[in-house]
């Protein structure tokens, strides 16, 4: 008798508790996202975050539809950075615009639940709105079809998921609102972020991160690169582009054209790779004694053919930053309109240890950067690879904040750092140059490149 009474009363207790635990689904925001949205940076555009007439203006702290507190100026800065680098509509652009407008993914579920759809009953096939628990004891408020969950809202102390569902958990399109305000919307597979998605990550109020791109088993891979004619491509060269024998091979400057973007990137080309060389960086010096004997002629020819030109120095761990800066300055040409000089830093772990460790290395790096900036009047760019970023640059907040980054990462995914140049591959092909060539892309499009040239080049 007691067991029968328990079976009768238990569903009512669960149903009453769920009423307090599970909020009613929010109503949809009345936001229209077209297939060809106007530029959100246009002040006349009502979706512009800076437009005070926009009811979902992120600067308006009273906007209830934006759970990630967009009144935070650091979040606004993250959004502006994304828009400044994504003015060509691509995958996810409309999702980001919708996020800025205050639109959030939502799941509407009929709140009326039949008694038999609370919990799981042996031999009963659930249909419609249900309340149940998953294997980890999390409460699920969802919709069943033929006893299979297809849509759900799942809540626990860490946050709330809402969207497509399967017996294995979140699967399909859905969103997750964490307790600390972080927000993700995109594709899921078996309870893991998998596929394209958008995340505003709020570790703390000082360092929000807007990450838009592809995810693989909860790991953010980055934005997948698509090679199109809208992007701004460039190359970097040294003596190796003149051959390895005694007789130097000339570069045919009037024939330069990028025809191949490396083995990793070739399958991501839309159409045929045939891009102009918009900028070139030429190695000038290394350490305190090495000079590129082809530098002056290559520099002269590049400028003569209307290609934006800059110089780079290869950093050595064997000599001081001051001596290397002096060597670079005395052997490099700096003229009006030239690109910011670059410090190429790619030492091995043993070389860093021989210099006295990472802090000693960064001490000399800062000396070089400051000396060259004082001489040229512009901040140099720091060239590093992804491994160096992960192992060393992460702790150098001033360098990450104050200097532009040029990163070498040979994959189809855009690095998850703020950067000016991205070296896509070491095995590209350029008409007019024999052998492999490093192919680079400016992080932005024509309008951003024009702004960069106007504001950041040598005066």
PDB file of N, CA, C and O in Angstrom, residues 195-196 418:
ATOM      1  N   UNK A 195      30.899  21.945 -34.721  1.00  0.00           N
ATOM      2  CA  UNK A 195      30.456  22.654 -35.912  1.00  0.00           C
ATOM      3  C   UNK A 195      30.561  24.158 -35.707  1.00  0.00           C
ATOM      4  O   UNK A 195      31.307  24.644 -34.856  1.00  0.00           O
ATOM      5  N   UNK A 196      29.800  24.897 -36.492  1.00  0.00           N
ATOM      6  CA  UNK A 196      29.916  26.357 -36.438  1.00  0.00           C
ATOM      7  C   UNK A 196      29.151  26.923 -35.247  1.00  0.00           C
ATOM      8  O   UNK A 196      28.039  26.490 -34.947  1.00  0.00           O
ATOM      9  N   UNK A 418      44.262  38.443 -31.668  1.00  0.00           N
ATOM     10  CA  UNK A 418      44.118  39.658 -32.469  1.00  0.00           C
ATOM     11  C   UNK A 418      45.395  39.834 -33.283  1.00  0.00           C
ATOM     12  O   UNK A 418      46.485  39.914 -32.728  1.00  0.00           O
TER      13      UNK A 418
END
